[in-house]
Structures are given as C-alpha cells and as structure tokens.
mmCIF file of C-alpha atoms in Angstrom:
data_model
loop_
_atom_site.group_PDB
_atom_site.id
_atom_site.type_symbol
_atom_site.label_atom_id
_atom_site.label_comp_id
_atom_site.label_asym_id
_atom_site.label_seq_id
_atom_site.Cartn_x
_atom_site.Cartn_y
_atom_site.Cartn_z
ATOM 1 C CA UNK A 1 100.724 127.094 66.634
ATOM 2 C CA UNK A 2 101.379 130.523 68.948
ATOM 3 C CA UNK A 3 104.944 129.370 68.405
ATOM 4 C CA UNK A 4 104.166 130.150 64.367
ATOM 5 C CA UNK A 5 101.719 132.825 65.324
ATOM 6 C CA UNK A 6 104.072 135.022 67.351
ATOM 7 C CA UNK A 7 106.721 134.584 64.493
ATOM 8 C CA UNK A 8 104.172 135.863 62.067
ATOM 9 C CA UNK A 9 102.998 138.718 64.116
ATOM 10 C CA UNK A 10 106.005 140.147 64.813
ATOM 11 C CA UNK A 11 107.710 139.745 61.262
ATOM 12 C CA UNK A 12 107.605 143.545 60.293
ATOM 13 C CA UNK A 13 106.372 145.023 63.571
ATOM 14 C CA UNK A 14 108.497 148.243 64.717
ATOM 15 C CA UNK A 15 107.675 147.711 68.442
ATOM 16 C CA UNK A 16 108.847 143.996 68.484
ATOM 17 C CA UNK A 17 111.359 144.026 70.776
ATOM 18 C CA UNK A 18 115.005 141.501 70.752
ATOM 19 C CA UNK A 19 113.362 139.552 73.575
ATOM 20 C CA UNK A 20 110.072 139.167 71.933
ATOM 21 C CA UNK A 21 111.478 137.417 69.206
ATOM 22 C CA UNK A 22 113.713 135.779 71.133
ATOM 23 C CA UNK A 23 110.769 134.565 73.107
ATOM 24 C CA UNK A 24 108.609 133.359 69.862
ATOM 25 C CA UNK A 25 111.557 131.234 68.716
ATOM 26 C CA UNK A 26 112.063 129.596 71.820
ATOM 27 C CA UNK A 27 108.620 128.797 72.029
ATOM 28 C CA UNK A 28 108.302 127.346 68.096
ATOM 29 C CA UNK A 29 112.206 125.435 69.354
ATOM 30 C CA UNK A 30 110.801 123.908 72.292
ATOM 31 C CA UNK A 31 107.632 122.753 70.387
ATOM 32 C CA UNK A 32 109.556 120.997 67.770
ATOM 33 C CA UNK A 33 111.521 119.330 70.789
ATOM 34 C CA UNK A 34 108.686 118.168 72.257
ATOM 35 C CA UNK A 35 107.065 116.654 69.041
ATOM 36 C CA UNK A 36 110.332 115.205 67.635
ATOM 37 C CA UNK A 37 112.984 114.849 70.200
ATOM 38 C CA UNK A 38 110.717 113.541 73.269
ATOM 39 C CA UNK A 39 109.196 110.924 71.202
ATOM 40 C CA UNK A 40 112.419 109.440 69.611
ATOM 41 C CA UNK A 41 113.936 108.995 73.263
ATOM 42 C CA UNK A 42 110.725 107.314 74.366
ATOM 43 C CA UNK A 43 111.288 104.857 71.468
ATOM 44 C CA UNK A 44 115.415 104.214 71.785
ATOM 45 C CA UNK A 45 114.798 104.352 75.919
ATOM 46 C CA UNK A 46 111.849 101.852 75.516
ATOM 47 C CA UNK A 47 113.811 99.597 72.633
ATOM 48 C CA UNK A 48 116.775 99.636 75.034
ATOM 49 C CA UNK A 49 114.918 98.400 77.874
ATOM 50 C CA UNK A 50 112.689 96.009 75.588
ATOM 51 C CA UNK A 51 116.089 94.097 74.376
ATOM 52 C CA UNK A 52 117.514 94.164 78.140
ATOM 53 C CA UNK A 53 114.261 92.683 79.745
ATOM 54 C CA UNK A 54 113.813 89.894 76.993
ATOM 55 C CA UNK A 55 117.369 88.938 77.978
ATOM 56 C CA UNK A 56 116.565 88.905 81.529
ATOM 57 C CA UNK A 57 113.139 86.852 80.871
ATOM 58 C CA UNK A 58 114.878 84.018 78.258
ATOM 59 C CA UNK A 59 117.631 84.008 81.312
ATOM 60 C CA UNK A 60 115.252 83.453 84.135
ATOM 61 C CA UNK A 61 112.683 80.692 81.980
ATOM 62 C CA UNK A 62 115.870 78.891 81.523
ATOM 63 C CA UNK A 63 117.950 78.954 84.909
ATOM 64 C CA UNK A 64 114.273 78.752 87.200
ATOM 65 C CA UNK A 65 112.144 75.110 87.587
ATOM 66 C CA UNK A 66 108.383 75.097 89.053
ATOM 67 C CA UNK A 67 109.071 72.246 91.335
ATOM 68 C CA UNK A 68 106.542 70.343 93.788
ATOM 69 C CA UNK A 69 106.837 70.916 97.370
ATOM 70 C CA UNK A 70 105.578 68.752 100.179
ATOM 71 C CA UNK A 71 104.066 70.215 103.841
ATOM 72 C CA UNK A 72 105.913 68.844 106.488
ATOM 73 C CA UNK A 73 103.951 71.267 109.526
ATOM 74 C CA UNK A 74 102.168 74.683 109.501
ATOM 75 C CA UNK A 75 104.098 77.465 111.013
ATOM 76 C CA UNK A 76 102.772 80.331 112.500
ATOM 77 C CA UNK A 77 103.046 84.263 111.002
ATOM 78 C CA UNK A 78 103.487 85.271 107.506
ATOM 79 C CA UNK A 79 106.502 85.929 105.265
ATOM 80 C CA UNK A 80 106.812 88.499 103.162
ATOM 81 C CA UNK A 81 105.812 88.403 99.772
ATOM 82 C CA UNK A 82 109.371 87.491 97.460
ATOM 83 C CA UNK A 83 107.453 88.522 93.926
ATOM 84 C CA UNK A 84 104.390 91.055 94.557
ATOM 85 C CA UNK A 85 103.614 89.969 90.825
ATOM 86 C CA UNK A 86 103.115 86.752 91.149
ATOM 87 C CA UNK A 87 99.409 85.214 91.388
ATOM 88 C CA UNK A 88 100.674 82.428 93.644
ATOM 89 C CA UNK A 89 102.273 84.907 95.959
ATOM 90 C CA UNK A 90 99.095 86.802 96.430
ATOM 91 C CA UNK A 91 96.945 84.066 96.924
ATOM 92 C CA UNK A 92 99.293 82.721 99.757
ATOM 93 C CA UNK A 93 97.683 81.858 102.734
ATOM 94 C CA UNK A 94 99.963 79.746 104.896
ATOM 95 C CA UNK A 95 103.683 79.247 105.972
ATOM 96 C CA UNK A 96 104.427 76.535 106.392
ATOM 97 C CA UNK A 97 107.630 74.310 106.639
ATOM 98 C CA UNK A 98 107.902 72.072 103.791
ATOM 99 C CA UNK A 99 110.513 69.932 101.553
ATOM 100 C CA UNK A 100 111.364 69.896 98.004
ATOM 101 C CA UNK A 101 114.066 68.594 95.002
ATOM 102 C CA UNK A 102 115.806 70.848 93.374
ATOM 103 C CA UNK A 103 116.443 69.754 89.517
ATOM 104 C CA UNK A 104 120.129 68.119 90.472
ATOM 105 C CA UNK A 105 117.993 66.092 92.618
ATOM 106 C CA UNK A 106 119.416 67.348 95.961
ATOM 107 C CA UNK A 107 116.629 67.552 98.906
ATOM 108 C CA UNK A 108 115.813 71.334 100.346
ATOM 109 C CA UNK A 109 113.926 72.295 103.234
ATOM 110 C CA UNK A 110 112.817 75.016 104.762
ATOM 111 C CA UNK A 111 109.565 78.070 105.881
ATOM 112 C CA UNK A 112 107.701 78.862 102.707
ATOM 113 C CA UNK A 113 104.484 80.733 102.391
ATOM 114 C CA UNK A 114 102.133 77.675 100.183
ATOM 115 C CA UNK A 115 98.713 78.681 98.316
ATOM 116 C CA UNK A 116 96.781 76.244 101.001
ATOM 117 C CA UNK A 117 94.095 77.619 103.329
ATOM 118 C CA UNK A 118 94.670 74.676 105.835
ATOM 119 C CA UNK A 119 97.756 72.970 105.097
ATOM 120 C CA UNK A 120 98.262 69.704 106.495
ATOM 121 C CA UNK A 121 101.554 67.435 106.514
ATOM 122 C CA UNK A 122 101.371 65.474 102.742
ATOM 123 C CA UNK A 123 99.900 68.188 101.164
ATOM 124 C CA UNK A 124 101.537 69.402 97.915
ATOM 125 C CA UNK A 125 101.947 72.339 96.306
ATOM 126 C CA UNK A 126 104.136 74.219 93.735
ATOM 127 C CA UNK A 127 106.751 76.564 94.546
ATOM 128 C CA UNK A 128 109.468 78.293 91.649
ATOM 129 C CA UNK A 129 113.551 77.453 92.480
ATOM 130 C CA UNK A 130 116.774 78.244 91.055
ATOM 131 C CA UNK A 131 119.068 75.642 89.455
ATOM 132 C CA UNK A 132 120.629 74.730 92.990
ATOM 133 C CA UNK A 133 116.957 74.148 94.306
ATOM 134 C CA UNK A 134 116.866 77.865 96.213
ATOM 135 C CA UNK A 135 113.457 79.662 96.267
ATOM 136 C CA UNK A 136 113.269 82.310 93.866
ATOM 137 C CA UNK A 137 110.740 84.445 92.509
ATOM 138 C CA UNK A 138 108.880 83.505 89.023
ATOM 139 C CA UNK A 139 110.553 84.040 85.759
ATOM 140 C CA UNK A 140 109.699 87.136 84.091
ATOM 141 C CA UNK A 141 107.709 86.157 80.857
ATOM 142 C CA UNK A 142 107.734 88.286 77.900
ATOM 143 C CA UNK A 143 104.433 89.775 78.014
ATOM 144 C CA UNK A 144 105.636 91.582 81.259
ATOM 145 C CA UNK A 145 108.972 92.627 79.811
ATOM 146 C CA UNK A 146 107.323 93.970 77.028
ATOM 147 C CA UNK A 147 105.145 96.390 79.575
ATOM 148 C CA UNK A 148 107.499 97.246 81.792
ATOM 149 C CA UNK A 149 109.432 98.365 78.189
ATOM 150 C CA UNK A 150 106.765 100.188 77.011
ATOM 151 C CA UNK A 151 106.544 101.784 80.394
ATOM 152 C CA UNK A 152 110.174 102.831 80.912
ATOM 153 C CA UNK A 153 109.581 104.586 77.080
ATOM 154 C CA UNK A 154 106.470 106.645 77.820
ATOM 155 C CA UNK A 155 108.119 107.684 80.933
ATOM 156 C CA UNK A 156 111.696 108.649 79.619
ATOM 157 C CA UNK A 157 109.056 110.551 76.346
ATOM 158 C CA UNK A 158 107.381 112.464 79.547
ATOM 159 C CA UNK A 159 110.273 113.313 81.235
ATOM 160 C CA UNK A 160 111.724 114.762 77.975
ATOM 161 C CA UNK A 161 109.072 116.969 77.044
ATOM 162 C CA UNK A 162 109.005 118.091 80.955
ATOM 163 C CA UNK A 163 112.619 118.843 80.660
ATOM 164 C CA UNK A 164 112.346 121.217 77.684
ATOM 165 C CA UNK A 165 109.648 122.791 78.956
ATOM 166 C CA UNK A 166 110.856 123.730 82.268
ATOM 167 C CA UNK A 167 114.148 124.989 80.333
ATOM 168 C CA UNK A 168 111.349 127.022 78.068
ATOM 169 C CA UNK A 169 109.978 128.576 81.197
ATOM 170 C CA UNK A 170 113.054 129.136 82.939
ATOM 171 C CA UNK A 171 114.375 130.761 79.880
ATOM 172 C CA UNK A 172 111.242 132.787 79.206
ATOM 173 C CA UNK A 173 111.494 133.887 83.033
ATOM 174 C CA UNK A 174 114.731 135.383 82.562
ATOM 175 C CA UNK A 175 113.972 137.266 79.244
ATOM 176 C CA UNK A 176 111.151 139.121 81.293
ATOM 177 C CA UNK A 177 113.590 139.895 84.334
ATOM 178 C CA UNK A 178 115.844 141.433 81.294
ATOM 179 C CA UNK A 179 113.148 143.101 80.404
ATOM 180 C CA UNK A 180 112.209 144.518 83.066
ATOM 181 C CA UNK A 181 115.647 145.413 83.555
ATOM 182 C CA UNK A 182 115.862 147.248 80.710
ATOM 183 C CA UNK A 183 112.790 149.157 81.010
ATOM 184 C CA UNK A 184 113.856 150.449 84.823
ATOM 185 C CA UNK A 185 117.564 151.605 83.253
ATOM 186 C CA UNK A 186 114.947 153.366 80.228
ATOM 187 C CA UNK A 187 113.009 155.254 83.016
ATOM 188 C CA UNK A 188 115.869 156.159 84.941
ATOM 189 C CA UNK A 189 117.222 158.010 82.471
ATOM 190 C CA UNK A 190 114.043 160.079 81.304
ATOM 191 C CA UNK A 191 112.760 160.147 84.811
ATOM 192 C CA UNK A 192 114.826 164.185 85.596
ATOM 193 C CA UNK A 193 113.021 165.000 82.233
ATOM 194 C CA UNK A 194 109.853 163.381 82.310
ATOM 195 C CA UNK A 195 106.842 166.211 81.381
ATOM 196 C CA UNK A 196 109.106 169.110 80.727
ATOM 197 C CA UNK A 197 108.019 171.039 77.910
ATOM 198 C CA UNK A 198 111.416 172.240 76.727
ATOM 199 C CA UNK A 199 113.284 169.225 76.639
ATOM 200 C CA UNK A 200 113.752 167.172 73.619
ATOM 201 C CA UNK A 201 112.688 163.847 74.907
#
C-alpha cells in the first residue's frame, strides 16, 4: 500500500525527483514479488521435496524389517543415537550385545542400544534392519515426509521474500548515495554564487 501510495503522490508532482519514482516502483515491484513470486516457490520447492520424500519413505517401508532381537549380555556405555526421531531410540536405556535374523534368515550379532532398563540374557526386544539383516534407522513414514515437505516450502517462501527484500534495500541504498551525489555536484556549483545579489542564480 505505500508502494501504491508513493506512485499516487508523486503522479503530477514538479519536485518528484528520477530517483523518487524510481524508488516507489521498486517498492510496489518488490511487493508484488513477495506476494506472488515467494509463495509459488514455496509451493514448487515444497511439491518437489513432497514427491522426493514419499519416494524415499515407500523405498525405506519396503527394503527395512522390524525384527526381534535377543540379549545375549549388558555392555557398559552408551551408543549414540542412529535416528534422533525415533521413539525407540529415545527411550533407549541399555547397550547391550544381542543376536538377531535378518529376513534371508542369516544370524547377526553385535552392541545395540535395547529399550530395557535392566536387560538380562533372554530378554527380547525389537530393533529395525536392512534387507541383509544390518541395523538401520526406522523407515520414514509419510506423515513425516509430508512435514519435512511442508517445511522445506515455507522455508524456500521465506528465503524468497528475504532475498527480494534485501535486493529492495540494497537498491534503495544506492539511489540515496546517488542522491546524495547529485545534490553535493548541485552545491558545488552554486556554492562561488551562493547569496550574491547580482547573480542570476
């Protein structure tokens, strides 16, 4: 709206200056940016990154198998966390050294941290493994994906209405540097004459 305002007010004024109007469009340009351009990259960035992560998801539900695994001994210390995200990482308690089957039916060992306050040899738990019976982290699952999507949009929206704004300012900036420019080159030259009575100035 000052955009529209500063358009109006200078229309037929005989001290708007180049610059000002200059300045009034680039304000009313930058504000259509904002309003159009910054929310249609939100919406391709966030579409792109919706298809890409539902991709990944379908990938991971089908290549990843919650398998049981059975405590062979406690082991001392932690290990770090392989999926932050994951409920049964944060409620990990114990590492322990346990044994599982991976879906070809091949037998894995090996330190894993196991959702058990006191873990004792027999006990089962669950842990998530790749086709080969490797630990991996969960799957992602959809509702996720979709988040993280709708994240990735909003931010890529933000940073595009940042970006035209800083080039606004920037631009601004250097209009008034012109300007003031301009106005030291105008006193300059009426400076020698300035409050003579017999010059023409």
């Amino acid at each position: 709206m000052r955009a529209l305002g500063g358009l109006w007010r200078w229309r037929h004024n005989p001290l708007c200056r180049a610059t000002d109007l200059a300045e009034a469009w680039l304000a009313l340009v930058a504000l259509l940016l904002i309003a159009v351009a910054a929310p249609v990259t939100g919406w391709l960035t966030g579409r792109a990154a919706q298809d890409s992560l539902q991709r990944s998801a379908r990938q991971q539900q089908h290549t990843r198998h919650l398998v049981t695994a059975t405590v062979v001994r406690e082991l001392g210390g932690t290990l770090p966390e392989a999926d932050p995200e994951s409920s049964s990482a944060r409620e990990s308690h114990s590492r322990v050294l346990a044994y599982w089957r991976a879906p070809d039916g091949t037998r894995r060992h090996g330190p894993v941290l196991a959702d058990l306050k006191s873990p004792h040899r027999g006990d089962h738990f669950r842990l998530w493994t790749d086709s080969r019976g490797r630990m991996t982290t969960r799957p992602l699952d959809a509702a996720t994906a979709t988040t993280h999507a709708a994240l990735a949009g909003l931010g890529a929206a933000l940073l595009t209405a940042a970006l035209v704004e800083t080039g606004r300012r920037v631009t601004v900036w250097r209009l008034v540097q012109r300007r003031y420019a301009r106005w030291d080159q105008a006193w300059e030259r009426a400076g020698p004459d300035w409050g003579k009575a017999d010059t023409s100035s």
